[in-house]
Amino acid sequence: MLGRTGALTGRCRFELHQCCYLSSSAPPPELPRLHYPAGSGSRKYRAEQEVGPMSPAQISRILKANEYSHTLPRGPASHGVLGFHSNMLPSNHPGEDRRSSATCLPGRGGVLFGVFDGHAGPACAHAVSQRLLYYIAVATLPLRTLAELEQAVEEERAVPPLLEWHKYPQDHPDGGASFFHSLRHYWQERLEDEDEEEEEEAEPEEDCGRVTSALVNAFRRLDYDISVEAQVHLSMSSPRRLSLPGEGLSVSSPLRVALSGCTACVTHISNGVLHVANLGDSRAVLGVQESDGSWSAVSLSNDHNAQNPDELQRILGEHPPSEWRTVVRHDRLLGLLLPFRAFGDVRFKWSAETLNRVYETRPDLMSVVSEAVRTSTLHYLTPPYLSAQPEVTRHRIRPSDKFLVLATDGLWELMHRQTVVELVGEQLTGLQQQAPIIPGAGTTLGGLQRLLLERKGRVLSVLEDQNATTHLLRHALGDDGYGSVAPNRLAKMLSLPTDLARRYRDDITITVIQLNEVDL
């Protein structure tokens, strides 16, 4: 088997069988009376009519539905990671975000975490969340370990596990056998690469460079395999077969995966060194505790969109000047896609001839994918326009580096990174240690009362949420503008009908990785 899974209580194992098949912005204003105009199918919604007032228990039940916490055992195997908190709150139906976390077992090891933001459906994010960490494990393993894996497969012996998963039950991988063939081809090509030398004991800087290269190679190879698998499936399946009930709707269909897309933000932590590989507009932010006890936020990733001048220049530089007016329009790639780097989204990567053949000959396929991918793209002249090459940053963990926050853009659209770090820092260290409030010379009684109420609200919030990511969700959706949570606002944000929720927030997925022991 290639993977095993740690459950909420105890451990269970699953086998990956061999198979021959193969831009931050301010939070929304106070919610008005919600309704659709008469011209929208006469469907009207009023929040107060859809649901009654939500109790604190109902609010917490929704916020905590997908939370998960895990503590890693002390010792070298933890690589300096003490544990992590994670949570997801969907807005789309079904939700398009995914998350993954696992420990690499053979070789030098390491701990891996990722958040994945899907678009045009959840299929690509679902597949990447299951597969990418395996590809990273294969990319980072010594060649002698890969040779042992290959020999075990050839001799039909049990394959030793590559990963130990740390997952909430709903995150468990499925359909692992369907991609074993592609993963095996990847490690076979690594073994056959005459230019790749077997590594002995490498110097720390050289080893870090190898991790960077491995992350880039794993991302690019998985995206390549997603594309190839889709083309093979397209050539081997008939229109009649694809139109069978439920067939085209499968979230694991290679064509569905390739036609949808996702961003990814993944961190690899090993022996006190942290690498972040980012693709798109999810973010990694480091929480640093200064000597005076205050918190600082350090970004370890860059957004790959039109708000990043360097990324915009990269896109323009890859296409002729005659296309500079059309490559990016309305801050979107070809006027359609916000992130400039992503997995899948083959309508921005395949040749125009291949895409036209799909559009013209496979109307059955087009009927089961998102409306966004059903028509050909204007000004599609010099593909590929979209890249799956991640930007990798490296950081050696210091004693002051207390935690790392990985989150999809749904969080960063509602909260500034400094606020995020302060909330997590308070959650992990406890507010009991905070210095007493000392009013300034100009503080009025009203101002002092407001400070005391704010402190009380934040203390109650910390006591209510033991999971730091749930704490963030509560504040992101219910922020009253003064650092506390307004229960009425939080209840309204959580009770929005599915058709309206996306107007106010995106899917939100957060993982907080604790890097250093908190002084209690």
Short mmCIF file of C-alpha atoms in Angstrom, two decimals:
data_model
loop_
_atom_site.label_atom_id
_atom_site.label_comp_id
_atom_site.label_asym_id
_atom_site.label_seq_id
_atom_site.Cartn_x
_atom_site.Cartn_y
_atom_site.Cartn_z
CA MET A 1 0.00 0.00 0.00
CA LEU A 2 1.11 3.58 -0.57
CA GLY A 3 -0.85 5.34 2.13
CA ARG A 4 -2.33 4.91 5.56
CA THR A 5 -4.71 7.15 7.41
CA GLY A 6 -4.84 8.35 10.98
CA ALA A 7 -8.49 8.68 12.03
CA LEU A 8 -9.99 10.95 14.66
CA THR A 9 -9.52 8.24 17.29
CA GLY A 10 -6.91 5.58 16.74
CA ARG A 11 -5.68 4.62 13.29
CA CYS A 12 -7.07 2.74 10.38
CA ARG A 13 -5.35 1.79 7.17
CA PHE A 14 -6.35 1.74 3.57
CA GLU A 15 -4.54 0.27 0.60
CA LEU A 16 -3.87 2.02 -2.65
CA HIS A 17 -4.22 -1.01 -4.89
CA GLN A 18 -2.23 -1.34 -8.04
CA CYS A 19 -4.36 -0.89 -11.13
CA CYS A 20 -3.74 -1.38 -14.81
CA TYR A 21 -6.44 1.18 -15.71
CA LEU A 22 -5.91 3.51 -15.90
CA SER A 23 -6.81 40.75 -3.19
CA SER A 24 -7.82 41.50 0.14
CA SER A 25 -10.88 43.68 0.53
CA ALA A 26 -13.07 45.06 3.29
CA PRO A 27 -15.75 42.75 4.68
CA PRO A 28 -19.26 43.07 3.26
CA PRO A 29 -21.44 45.77 4.78
CA GLU A 30 -24.23 44.96 7.23
CA LEU A 31 -26.61 42.64 5.41
CA PRO A 32 -29.72 44.36 4.08
CA ARG A 33 -33.16 42.81 3.70
CA LEU A 34 -32.37 40.08 1.19
CA HIS A 35 -34.49 39.57 -1.92
CA TYR A 36 -34.27 39.04 -5.64
CA PRO A 37 -35.86 41.61 -7.97
CA ALA A 38 -39.07 40.67 -9.78
CA GLY A 39 -37.20 40.00 -13.01
CA SER A 40 -35.27 37.02 -11.61
CA GLY A 41 -37.91 34.34 -11.91
CA SER A 42 -40.09 35.77 -9.15
CA ARG A 43 -37.92 34.00 -6.57
CA LYS A 44 -37.76 36.08 -3.41
CA TYR A 45 -35.73 35.46 -0.34
CA ARG A 46 -35.97 37.22 2.99
CA ALA A 47 -33.48 36.03 5.56
CA GLU A 48 -35.90 36.44 8.44
CA GLN A 49 -38.53 34.36 6.61
CA GLU A 50 -36.18 31.57 5.54
CA VAL A 51 -34.95 30.73 9.04
CA GLY A 52 -35.71 31.83 12.56
CA PRO A 53 -33.09 33.31 14.88
CA MET A 54 -30.10 31.02 15.25
CA SER A 55 -29.06 30.04 18.75
CA PRO A 56 -25.39 30.15 19.81
CA ALA A 57 -25.42 26.34 19.82
CA GLN A 58 -26.67 26.24 16.20
CA ILE A 59 -24.01 28.74 15.14
CA SER A 60 -21.25 26.72 16.78
CA ARG A 61 -22.55 23.48 15.28
CA ILE A 62 -22.28 24.96 11.76
CA LEU A 63 -18.83 26.47 12.38
CA LYS A 64 -17.45 23.28 13.92
CA ALA A 65 -18.94 20.79 11.45
CA ASN A 66 -15.64 20.30 9.57
CA GLU A 67 -13.05 21.24 12.19
CA TYR A 68 -10.15 18.92 12.92
CA SER A 69 -7.17 19.06 15.26
CA HIS A 70 -4.18 16.75 15.37
CA THR A 71 -1.09 16.62 17.61
CA LEU A 72 2.08 15.10 16.23
CA PRO A 73 4.27 12.95 18.48
CA ARG A 74 7.35 14.65 19.86
CA GLY A 75 10.64 13.70 18.30
CA PRO A 76 12.45 13.85 14.96
CA ALA A 77 9.45 12.46 13.07
CA SER A 78 7.48 15.65 13.74
CA HIS A 79 10.15 17.81 12.02
CA GLY A 80 9.33 20.68 14.38
CA VAL A 81 5.57 20.60 13.79
CA LEU A 82 3.74 20.31 17.10
CA GLY A 83 0.29 19.91 15.59
CA PHE A 84 -2.32 21.65 13.48
CA HIS A 85 -5.91 22.87 13.37
CA SER A 86 -8.03 22.83 10.23
CA ASN A 87 -11.56 23.75 9.18
CA MET A 88 -13.69 24.30 6.08
CA LEU A 89 -16.86 26.36 5.59
CA PRO A 90 -18.47 25.98 2.15
CA SER A 91 -20.39 28.70 0.36
CA ASN A 92 -20.87 26.96 -2.99
CA HIS A 93 -23.02 23.84 -3.17
CA PRO A 94 -21.23 21.55 -3.42
CA GLY A 95 -18.21 23.22 -1.84
CA GLU A 96 -15.22 23.60 -4.17
CA ASP A 97 -12.40 23.82 -1.58
CA ARG A 98 -10.35 20.85 -0.40
CA ARG A 99 -7.48 20.27 2.09
CA SER A 100 -4.80 17.65 2.73
CA SER A 101 -2.23 16.83 5.40
CA ALA A 102 0.19 13.93 5.70
CA THR A 103 3.59 12.81 6.94
CA CYS A 104 6.09 11.43 4.43
CA LEU A 105 7.25 8.08 5.78
CA PRO A 106 10.33 6.87 3.83
CA GLY A 107 13.47 8.81 2.92
CA ARG A 108 14.25 11.99 4.85
CA GLY A 109 10.58 12.40 5.60
CA GLY A 110 8.74 15.65 6.24
CA VAL A 111 5.26 16.91 6.94
CA LEU A 112 2.98 18.17 4.16
CA PHE A 113 -0.07 20.44 4.30
CA GLY A 114 -2.15 21.87 1.47
CA VAL A 115 -5.27 23.91 0.75
CA PHE A 116 -6.92 23.79 -2.68
CA ASP A 117 -9.45 26.24 -4.12
CA GLY A 118 -11.49 24.82 -7.00
CA HIS A 119 -13.37 26.66 -9.71
CA ALA A 120 -15.76 25.55 -12.46
CA GLY A 121 -16.73 22.77 -10.07
CA PRO A 122 -14.96 20.74 -7.34
CA ALA A 123 -13.52 17.97 -9.54
CA CYS A 124 -9.99 19.31 -10.01
CA ALA A 125 -9.53 20.38 -6.38
CA HIS A 126 -10.84 16.97 -5.27
CA ALA A 127 -8.35 15.10 -7.46
CA VAL A 128 -5.37 17.32 -6.65
CA SER A 129 -5.99 17.11 -2.90
CA GLN A 130 -5.79 13.30 -3.17
CA ARG A 131 -2.86 13.06 -5.56
CA LEU A 132 -0.44 15.95 -5.12
CA LEU A 133 1.10 14.85 -1.81
CA TYR A 134 1.90 11.43 -3.35
CA TYR A 135 3.63 13.18 -6.25
CA ILE A 136 5.64 15.31 -3.82
CA ALA A 137 6.64 12.20 -1.89
CA VAL A 138 7.84 10.51 -5.09
CA ALA A 139 9.67 13.69 -6.17
CA THR A 140 11.56 13.97 -2.88
CA LEU A 141 12.43 10.29 -2.34
CA PRO A 142 15.98 9.00 -2.91
CA LEU A 143 16.32 6.93 -6.08
CA ARG A 144 17.23 3.82 -4.13
CA THR A 145 13.88 4.02 -2.31
CA LEU A 146 12.05 4.37 -5.63
CA ALA A 147 13.94 1.35 -6.95
CA GLU A 148 12.72 -0.65 -3.95
CA LEU A 149 9.15 0.45 -4.67
CA GLU A 150 9.43 -0.58 -8.31
CA GLN A 151 10.88 -3.95 -7.40
CA ALA A 152 8.02 -4.58 -4.96
CA VAL A 153 5.46 -3.81 -7.68
CA GLU A 154 7.20 -6.04 -10.22
CA GLU A 155 7.33 -8.92 -7.74
CA GLU A 156 3.71 -8.32 -6.74
CA ARG A 157 4.69 -7.75 -3.12
CA ALA A 158 3.06 -5.26 -0.75
CA VAL A 159 4.23 -1.73 -1.52
CA PRO A 160 5.43 0.09 1.61
CA PRO A 161 3.39 3.21 2.47
CA LEU A 162 4.60 6.58 1.24
CA LEU A 163 2.32 8.75 3.37
CA GLU A 164 0.52 8.67 6.67
CA TRP A 165 -2.58 10.82 6.21
CA HIS A 166 -3.91 13.11 8.96
CA LYS A 167 -7.47 13.68 7.84
CA TYR A 168 -10.98 14.40 8.93
CA PRO A 169 -13.18 11.44 7.86
CA GLN A 170 -14.91 13.41 5.09
CA ASP A 171 -11.49 14.17 3.57
CA HIS A 172 -10.48 10.52 3.10
CA PRO A 173 -9.17 9.82 -0.40
CA ASP A 174 -11.24 7.65 -2.71
CA GLY A 175 -10.47 6.07 -6.04
CA GLY A 176 -6.74 5.87 -5.32
CA ALA A 177 -6.33 2.91 -7.65
CA SER A 178 -7.31 5.04 -10.63
CA PHE A 179 -4.11 7.11 -10.52
CA PHE A 180 -1.58 4.48 -9.43
CA HIS A 181 -0.59 3.86 -13.05
CA SER A 182 0.34 7.52 -13.60
CA LEU A 183 2.20 7.78 -10.30
CA ARG A 184 4.21 4.66 -11.11
CA HIS A 185 5.18 6.08 -14.51
CA TYR A 186 6.44 9.16 -12.69
CA TRP A 187 8.82 7.24 -10.42
CA GLN A 188 9.91 5.03 -13.36
CA GLU A 189 10.92 8.13 -15.30
CA ARG A 190 12.86 9.41 -12.33
CA LEU A 191 14.71 6.08 -12.19
CA GLU A 192 15.44 6.21 -15.93
CA ASP A 193 16.67 9.80 -15.92
CA GLU A 194 20.36 9.52 -16.73
CA ASP A 195 21.00 13.12 -15.69
CA GLU A 196 19.74 12.58 -12.15
CA GLU A 197 22.43 11.45 -9.77
CA GLU A 198 21.78 9.52 -6.60
CA GLU A 199 22.13 11.80 -3.61
CA GLU A 200 24.31 10.96 -0.66
CA GLU A 201 24.54 13.15 2.42
CA ALA A 202 23.84 16.58 0.99
CA GLU A 203 24.74 19.90 2.53
CA PRO A 204 21.73 21.71 4.08
CA GLU A 205 21.59 24.38 1.36
CA GLU A 206 21.90 21.80 -1.39
CA ASP A 207 19.19 19.68 0.22
CA CYS A 208 16.86 22.71 0.37
CA GLY A 209 17.48 23.31 -3.33
CA ARG A 210 16.49 19.74 -4.07
CA VAL A 211 13.23 20.16 -2.16
CA THR A 212 12.46 23.29 -4.18
CA SER A 213 13.08 21.43 -7.45
CA ALA A 214 11.06 18.45 -6.25
CA LEU A 215 8.05 20.63 -5.43
CA VAL A 216 8.15 22.31 -8.85
CA ASN A 217 8.51 18.96 -10.62
CA ALA A 218 5.67 17.36 -8.64
CA PHE A 219 3.25 20.19 -9.43
CA ARG A 220 4.10 20.23 -13.12
CA ARG A 221 4.03 16.46 -13.48
CA LEU A 222 0.62 16.10 -11.83
CA ASP A 223 -0.83 18.78 -14.11
CA TYR A 224 0.69 17.03 -17.11
CA ASP A 225 -0.84 13.70 -16.03
CA ILE A 226 -4.26 15.31 -15.51
CA SER A 227 -4.11 16.60 -19.09
CA VAL A 228 -2.91 13.31 -20.60
CA GLU A 229 -5.47 11.23 -18.72
CA ALA A 230 -8.25 13.49 -19.99
CA GLN A 231 -7.09 13.19 -23.60
CA VAL A 232 -6.81 9.40 -23.33
CA HIS A 233 -10.28 9.19 -21.82
CA LEU A 234 -11.64 11.47 -24.52
CA SER A 235 -10.19 9.31 -27.30
CA MET A 236 -11.32 6.00 -25.79
CA SER A 237 -14.89 6.85 -24.77
CA SER A 238 -17.88 7.23 -27.04
CA PRO A 239 -20.50 9.98 -26.78
CA ARG A 240 -23.10 7.37 -25.96
CA ARG A 241 -21.06 6.00 -23.08
CA LEU A 242 -20.41 9.44 -21.61
CA SER A 243 -24.10 10.21 -21.61
CA LEU A 244 -25.05 7.23 -19.45
CA PRO A 245 -26.81 8.28 -16.22
CA GLY A 246 -24.29 9.55 -13.68
CA GLU A 247 -21.21 8.73 -15.81
CA GLY A 248 -20.36 12.25 -16.90
CA LEU A 249 -21.27 13.66 -13.49
CA SER A 250 -18.61 11.66 -11.62
CA VAL A 251 -16.33 14.01 -9.70
CA SER A 252 -13.40 11.71 -10.54
CA SER A 253 -13.95 11.68 -14.32
CA PRO A 254 -10.61 12.60 -15.98
CA LEU A 255 -12.39 14.99 -18.36
CA ARG A 256 -14.30 16.63 -15.53
CA VAL A 257 -11.06 17.06 -13.59
CA ALA A 258 -9.18 18.59 -16.53
CA LEU A 259 -11.95 20.96 -17.60
CA SER A 260 -12.34 22.35 -14.09
CA GLY A 261 -9.40 23.86 -12.20
CA CYS A 262 -7.92 24.67 -8.81
CA THR A 263 -5.27 26.73 -7.11
CA ALA A 264 -2.97 25.16 -4.51
CA CYS A 265 -0.88 26.33 -1.59
CA VAL A 266 1.27 23.56 -0.08
CA THR A 267 3.95 23.58 2.59
CA HIS A 268 6.68 20.98 3.11
CA ILE A 269 8.34 21.08 6.54
CA SER A 270 11.42 19.00 7.24
CA ASN A 271 14.21 19.33 9.81
CA GLY A 272 13.37 22.91 10.70
CA VAL A 273 13.10 24.18 7.11
CA LEU A 274 9.78 25.26 5.65
CA HIS A 275 9.05 25.39 1.91
CA VAL A 276 5.86 26.88 0.49
CA ALA A 277 4.81 26.02 -3.07
CA ASN A 278 2.02 28.30 -4.26
CA LEU A 279 -0.08 28.22 -7.40
CA GLY A 280 -2.78 30.90 -7.61
CA ASP A 281 -4.24 33.16 -4.93
CA SER A 282 -4.41 31.10 -1.74
CA ARG A 283 -1.86 32.30 0.80
CA ALA A 284 0.69 31.20 3.40
CA VAL A 285 1.28 33.63 6.28
CA LEU A 286 3.76 33.12 9.11
CA GLY A 287 2.84 34.18 12.66
CA VAL A 288 5.89 35.68 14.40
CA GLN A 289 5.92 36.63 18.08
CA GLU A 290 8.19 39.59 18.76
CA SER A 291 10.27 40.03 21.91
CA ASP A 292 7.63 42.34 23.43
CA GLY A 293 4.91 39.70 22.94
CA SER A 294 3.26 41.40 19.96
CA TRP A 295 2.51 39.56 16.72
CA SER A 296 3.76 40.16 13.18
CA ALA A 297 2.50 38.62 9.95
CA VAL A 298 5.07 37.56 7.34
CA SER A 299 3.81 36.55 3.89
CA LEU A 300 5.49 33.45 2.45
CA SER A 301 3.55 33.45 -0.83
CA ASN A 302 2.57 35.85 -3.59
CA ASP A 303 -0.81 36.06 -5.29
CA HIS A 304 -0.75 35.04 -8.95
CA ASN A 305 -3.28 37.46 -10.38
CA ALA A 306 -3.55 40.90 -11.95
CA GLN A 307 -2.93 42.63 -8.61
CA ASN A 308 0.66 41.34 -8.66
CA PRO A 309 2.67 43.54 -11.10
CA ASP A 310 5.42 40.94 -11.50
CA GLU A 311 2.91 38.24 -12.37
CA LEU A 312 1.16 40.53 -14.84
CA GLN A 313 4.46 41.24 -16.58
CA ARG A 314 5.24 37.52 -16.70
CA ILE A 315 1.98 36.80 -18.50
CA LEU A 316 2.46 39.60 -21.01
CA GLY A 317 6.06 38.57 -21.64
CA GLU A 318 4.97 35.06 -22.68
CA HIS A 319 2.79 36.34 -25.55
CA PRO A 320 3.40 38.66 -28.51
CA PRO A 321 2.72 42.41 -28.17
CA SER A 322 -0.23 42.05 -30.53
CA GLU A 323 -2.05 40.17 -27.73
CA TRP A 324 -1.24 42.44 -24.81
CA ARG A 325 -4.70 44.00 -24.91
CA THR A 326 -6.48 40.65 -24.83
CA VAL A 327 -4.30 38.36 -22.67
CA VAL A 328 -5.55 40.12 -19.53
CA ARG A 329 -8.90 41.91 -19.66
CA HIS A 330 -10.86 43.17 -16.68
CA ASP A 331 -8.09 41.78 -14.45
CA ARG A 332 -8.80 38.25 -15.70
CA LEU A 333 -6.88 35.87 -17.92
CA LEU A 334 -8.46 36.28 -21.38
CA GLY A 335 -11.23 38.12 -19.55
CA LEU A 336 -12.34 34.88 -17.83
CA LEU A 337 -10.08 33.52 -15.09
CA LEU A 338 -8.86 35.40 -12.00
CA PRO A 339 -5.79 33.29 -11.03
CA PHE A 340 -2.93 33.27 -13.54
CA ARG A 341 -1.63 29.87 -12.35
CA ALA A 342 -3.71 26.75 -11.67
CA PHE A 343 -4.05 23.00 -12.07
CA GLY A 344 -6.41 21.76 -14.76
CA ASP A 345 -8.29 24.43 -16.76
CA VAL A 346 -7.17 22.81 -20.01
CA ARG A 347 -9.27 25.30 -21.99
CA PHE A 348 -6.38 27.70 -21.29
CA LYS A 349 -3.66 25.11 -22.08
CA TRP A 350 -4.66 22.77 -24.91
CA SER A 351 -4.22 23.72 -28.54
CA ALA A 352 -7.09 25.52 -30.24
CA GLU A 353 -7.53 22.54 -32.57
CA THR A 354 -7.97 20.10 -29.68
CA LEU A 355 -10.43 22.35 -27.88
CA ASN A 356 -12.48 23.00 -31.01
CA ARG A 357 -12.70 19.25 -31.59
CA VAL A 358 -14.06 18.79 -28.06
CA TYR A 359 -16.59 21.62 -28.43
CA GLU A 360 -17.78 20.44 -31.84
CA THR A 361 -17.84 16.67 -31.40
CA ARG A 362 -18.70 16.20 -27.74
CA PRO A 363 -21.88 18.15 -26.92
CA ASP A 364 -22.74 15.35 -24.50
CA LEU A 365 -19.66 16.24 -22.47
CA MET A 366 -20.34 19.96 -22.56
CA SER A 367 -23.79 19.36 -21.08
CA VAL A 368 -22.39 18.03 -17.79
CA VAL A 369 -19.65 20.57 -17.07
CA SER A 370 -19.84 24.09 -15.74
CA GLU A 371 -21.37 26.70 -18.04
CA ALA A 372 -18.07 28.60 -17.86
CA VAL A 373 -16.27 25.94 -19.94
CA ARG A 374 -18.91 25.17 -22.58
CA THR A 375 -17.87 27.68 -25.22
CA SER A 376 -14.63 28.48 -27.00
CA THR A 377 -12.52 31.35 -25.70
CA LEU A 378 -12.11 34.57 -27.66
CA HIS A 379 -8.60 35.73 -28.66
CA TYR A 380 -7.19 32.23 -28.07
CA LEU A 381 -4.13 32.57 -30.30
CA THR A 382 -0.89 31.43 -28.59
CA PRO A 383 -1.65 28.83 -25.89
CA PRO A 384 -0.83 27.87 -23.24
CA TYR A 385 -1.97 30.91 -21.30
CA LEU A 386 -2.14 29.26 -17.88
CA SER A 387 0.81 27.83 -15.94
CA ALA A 388 0.97 25.07 -13.34
CA GLN A 389 4.49 25.97 -12.21
CA PRO A 390 4.41 26.94 -8.53
CA GLU A 391 6.37 29.75 -6.95
CA VAL A 392 8.43 28.23 -4.12
CA THR A 393 9.71 30.13 -1.08
CA ARG A 394 12.01 28.76 1.60
CA HIS A 395 12.21 29.76 5.26
CA ARG A 396 14.34 28.39 8.09
CA ILE A 397 12.14 28.24 11.18
CA ARG A 398 13.25 30.51 14.05
CA PRO A 399 12.20 30.34 17.73
CA SER A 400 9.96 33.37 17.16
CA ASP A 401 8.08 31.65 14.32
CA LYS A 402 5.10 30.20 16.16
CA PHE A 403 2.67 29.09 13.45
CA LEU A 404 1.88 29.09 9.75
CA VAL A 405 -1.57 29.87 8.33
CA LEU A 406 -2.55 28.31 4.99
CA ALA A 407 -5.91 29.54 3.68
CA THR A 408 -7.86 29.87 0.46
CA ASP A 409 -8.76 33.34 -0.76
CA GLY A 410 -12.17 33.19 0.90
CA LEU A 411 -10.48 34.08 4.21
CA TRP A 412 -8.19 36.80 2.85
CA GLU A 413 -11.12 38.54 1.15
CA LEU A 414 -12.63 39.08 4.62
CA MET A 415 -9.59 39.57 6.88
CA HIS A 416 -6.18 41.23 6.70
CA ARG A 417 -3.22 38.95 7.39
CA GLN A 418 -2.21 40.96 10.48
CA THR A 419 -5.65 40.46 12.00
CA VAL A 420 -5.49 36.75 11.20
CA VAL A 421 -2.13 36.37 12.93
CA GLU A 422 -3.20 38.35 16.00
CA LEU A 423 -6.36 36.25 16.41
CA VAL A 424 -4.47 32.97 16.08
CA GLY A 425 -1.70 34.19 18.38
CA GLU A 426 -4.21 35.12 21.07
CA GLN A 427 -5.96 31.80 20.60
CA LEU A 428 -2.81 29.71 20.96
CA THR A 429 -1.20 31.61 23.81
CA GLY A 430 -4.35 32.49 25.77
CA LEU A 431 -5.57 35.97 26.64
CA GLN A 432 -5.03 35.43 30.35
CA GLN A 433 -1.42 36.52 29.99
CA GLN A 434 -2.29 39.83 28.39
CA ALA A 435 -1.28 42.90 30.33
CA PRO A 436 -4.09 44.71 32.12
CA ILE A 437 -5.80 47.56 30.31
CA ILE A 438 -4.16 50.83 31.32
CA PRO A 439 -6.24 53.79 30.12
CA GLY A 440 -4.39 56.61 28.41
CA ALA A 441 -4.52 60.22 29.49
CA GLY A 442 -7.33 61.06 27.06
CA THR A 443 -9.42 57.92 27.60
CA THR A 444 -13.04 58.63 28.45
CA LEU A 445 -15.30 56.42 30.53
CA GLY A 446 -17.14 55.45 27.37
CA GLY A 447 -13.87 54.52 25.67
CA LEU A 448 -12.76 52.46 28.64
CA GLN A 449 -16.10 50.64 28.70
CA ARG A 450 -15.73 49.81 25.01
CA LEU A 451 -12.21 48.40 25.64
CA LEU A 452 -13.49 46.25 28.50
CA LEU A 453 -16.41 44.93 26.43
CA GLU A 454 -14.06 44.14 23.56
CA ARG A 455 -11.73 42.24 25.91
CA LYS A 456 -14.66 40.32 27.38
CA GLY A 457 -15.96 39.32 23.94
CA ARG A 458 -12.58 38.10 22.79
CA VAL A 459 -11.98 36.09 25.98
CA LEU A 460 -15.38 34.41 25.61
CA SER A 461 -14.61 33.64 21.96
CA VAL A 462 -11.29 32.01 22.86
CA LEU A 463 -12.97 29.88 25.52
CA GLU A 464 -15.70 28.83 23.08
CA ASP A 465 -13.42 27.76 20.21
CA GLN A 466 -10.57 25.44 21.10
CA ASN A 467 -9.77 25.12 17.39
CA ALA A 468 -7.88 28.16 16.06
CA THR A 469 -9.36 27.87 12.56
CA THR A 470 -12.92 27.83 13.92
CA HIS A 471 -11.97 30.94 15.91
CA LEU A 472 -10.90 32.59 12.64
CA LEU A 473 -14.13 31.62 10.86
CA ARG A 474 -16.22 33.08 13.68
CA HIS A 475 -14.39 36.41 13.50
CA ALA A 476 -14.21 36.53 9.70
CA LEU A 477 -17.98 36.22 9.33
CA GLY A 478 -19.11 38.03 12.46
CA ASP A 479 -16.60 40.86 12.86
CA ASP A 480 -18.22 43.94 14.41
CA GLY A 481 -15.44 46.29 13.30
CA TYR A 482 -13.92 46.49 16.80
CA GLY A 483 -12.23 43.10 17.06
CA SER A 484 -15.23 41.27 18.52
CA VAL A 485 -17.98 39.10 17.06
CA ALA A 486 -21.48 40.47 16.49
CA PRO A 487 -23.82 37.47 17.02
CA ASN A 488 -26.57 38.90 14.80
CA ARG A 489 -24.23 39.46 11.89
CA LEU A 490 -22.68 36.00 12.29
CA ALA A 491 -26.14 34.40 12.35
CA LYS A 492 -27.19 36.23 9.18
CA MET A 493 -24.02 35.23 7.33
CA LEU A 494 -24.52 31.58 8.26
CA SER A 495 -28.24 31.50 7.44
CA LEU A 496 -28.02 32.91 3.92
CA PRO A 497 -29.71 30.70 1.31
CA THR A 498 -27.28 28.83 -0.91
CA ASP A 499 -28.15 30.99 -3.94
CA LEU A 500 -27.17 34.13 -2.03
CA ALA A 501 -24.26 33.03 0.14
CA ARG A 502 -21.74 33.34 -2.72
CA ARG A 503 -22.54 37.06 -3.02
CA TYR A 504 -21.11 37.69 0.44
CA ARG A 505 -18.31 35.14 0.81
CA ASP A 506 -16.42 32.37 -0.94
CA ASP A 507 -15.69 28.87 0.32
CA ILE A 508 -13.18 29.18 3.16
CA THR A 509 -10.56 26.56 4.06
CA ILE A 510 -7.92 27.18 6.73
CA THR A 511 -5.08 25.15 8.22
CA VAL A 512 -3.03 26.54 11.13
CA ILE A 513 0.25 24.67 11.71
CA GLN A 514 1.84 25.14 15.13
CA LEU A 515 5.61 25.31 14.74
CA ASN A 516 6.96 26.08 18.19
CA GLU A 517 5.87 25.26 21.69
CA VAL A 518 3.72 28.00 23.20
CA ASP A 519 4.87 29.30 26.56
CA LEU A 520 1.93 28.70 28.91
#
